[in-house]
Amino acid sequence: MHFIEAAVERGDLVEVPMNPQYHLGELYGGRWFKCPIDNSVWRLIPPDVPFLGVFERVVN
């Protein structure tokens, strides 16, 4: 998570509101981030044992 926070501080990622309708893989919530260079949106769902967590690109 430190990597993500550092990217936000540098402006490489911008935190954006999550879409509550999005549930790819039946995984809900998390924090969402947008890349200002290519406008891609990513979501971070932190680990919760035994789930390892995920950082993945949001599919439109």
mmCIF file of C-alpha atoms in Angstrom:
data_model
loop_
_atom_site.group_PDB
_atom_site.id
_atom_site.type_symbol
_atom_site.label_atom_id
_atom_site.label_comp_id
_atom_site.label_asym_id
_atom_site.label_seq_id
_atom_site.Cartn_x
_atom_site.Cartn_y
_atom_site.Cartn_z
ATOM 1 C CA MET A 1 0.000 0.000 0.000
ATOM 2 C CA HIS A 2 2.970 2.303 0.545
ATOM 3 C CA PHE A 3 3.683 2.159 -3.201
ATOM 4 C CA ILE A 4 0.140 3.383 -3.968
ATOM 5 C CA GLU A 5 0.283 6.182 -1.387
ATOM 6 C CA ALA A 6 3.643 7.319 -2.795
ATOM 7 C CA ALA A 7 2.198 7.342 -6.338
ATOM 8 C CA VAL A 8 -0.708 9.515 -5.129
ATOM 9 C CA GLU A 9 1.692 11.925 -3.405
ATOM 10 C CA ARG A 10 3.727 12.246 -6.634
ATOM 11 C CA GLY A 11 0.568 12.793 -8.707
ATOM 12 C CA ASP A 12 1.087 9.571 -10.673
ATOM 13 C CA LEU A 13 -2.321 8.366 -9.442
ATOM 14 C CA VAL A 14 -5.406 10.308 -8.350
ATOM 15 C CA GLU A 15 -7.919 8.725 -5.986
ATOM 16 C CA VAL A 16 -11.428 8.759 -7.474
ATOM 17 C CA PRO A 17 -14.840 7.651 -6.185
ATOM 18 C CA MET A 18 -15.566 3.964 -6.664
ATOM 19 C CA ASN A 19 -18.446 2.740 -8.781
ATOM 20 C CA PRO A 20 -20.726 0.779 -6.414
ATOM 21 C CA GLN A 21 -22.151 -1.106 -9.422
ATOM 22 C CA TYR A 22 -18.761 -2.603 -10.325
ATOM 23 C CA HIS A 23 -18.149 -6.086 -8.960
ATOM 24 C CA LEU A 24 -15.857 -7.990 -11.329
ATOM 25 C CA GLY A 25 -15.023 -11.325 -9.745
ATOM 26 C CA GLU A 26 -17.665 -10.632 -7.087
ATOM 27 C CA LEU A 27 -15.173 -8.374 -5.332
ATOM 28 C CA TYR A 28 -16.822 -5.190 -4.129
ATOM 29 C CA GLY A 29 -15.458 -1.909 -2.845
ATOM 30 C CA GLY A 30 -11.861 -0.978 -2.341
ATOM 31 C CA ARG A 31 -10.142 2.274 -3.241
ATOM 32 C CA TRP A 32 -10.078 3.442 -6.849
ATOM 33 C CA PHE A 33 -7.335 5.383 -8.584
ATOM 34 C CA LYS A 34 -7.027 7.060 -11.986
ATOM 35 C CA CYS A 35 -3.808 7.413 -13.956
ATOM 36 C CA PRO A 36 -3.689 10.987 -15.351
ATOM 37 C CA ILE A 37 -1.436 9.900 -18.233
ATOM 38 C CA ASP A 38 -3.737 7.378 -19.924
ATOM 39 C CA ASN A 39 -6.970 7.834 -17.900
ATOM 40 C CA SER A 40 -6.957 4.173 -16.881
ATOM 41 C CA VAL A 41 -8.737 3.395 -13.618
ATOM 42 C CA TRP A 42 -7.411 0.886 -11.099
ATOM 43 C CA ARG A 43 -8.829 -0.514 -7.891
ATOM 44 C CA LEU A 44 -7.091 -1.635 -4.748
ATOM 45 C CA ILE A 45 -8.708 -4.158 -2.439
ATOM 46 C CA PRO A 46 -6.388 -4.735 0.506
ATOM 47 C CA PRO A 47 -5.530 -8.187 1.836
ATOM 48 C CA ASP A 48 -7.836 -9.847 4.347
ATOM 49 C CA VAL A 49 -6.534 -13.312 5.252
ATOM 50 C CA PRO A 50 -6.854 -15.689 3.500
ATOM 51 C CA PHE A 51 -7.576 -13.237 0.609
ATOM 52 C CA LEU A 52 -4.290 -11.828 -0.705
ATOM 53 C CA GLY A 53 -5.767 -8.566 -1.984
ATOM 54 C CA VAL A 54 -5.825 -7.216 -5.521
ATOM 55 C CA PHE A 55 -4.651 -4.208 -7.516
ATOM 56 C CA GLU A 56 -6.250 -4.442 -10.940
ATOM 57 C CA ARG A 57 -7.348 -2.330 -13.854
ATOM 58 C CA VAL A 58 -11.072 -1.567 -13.907
ATOM 59 C CA VAL A 59 -12.785 -2.967 -16.994
ATOM 60 C CA ASN A 60 -15.320 -0.627 -18.606
#
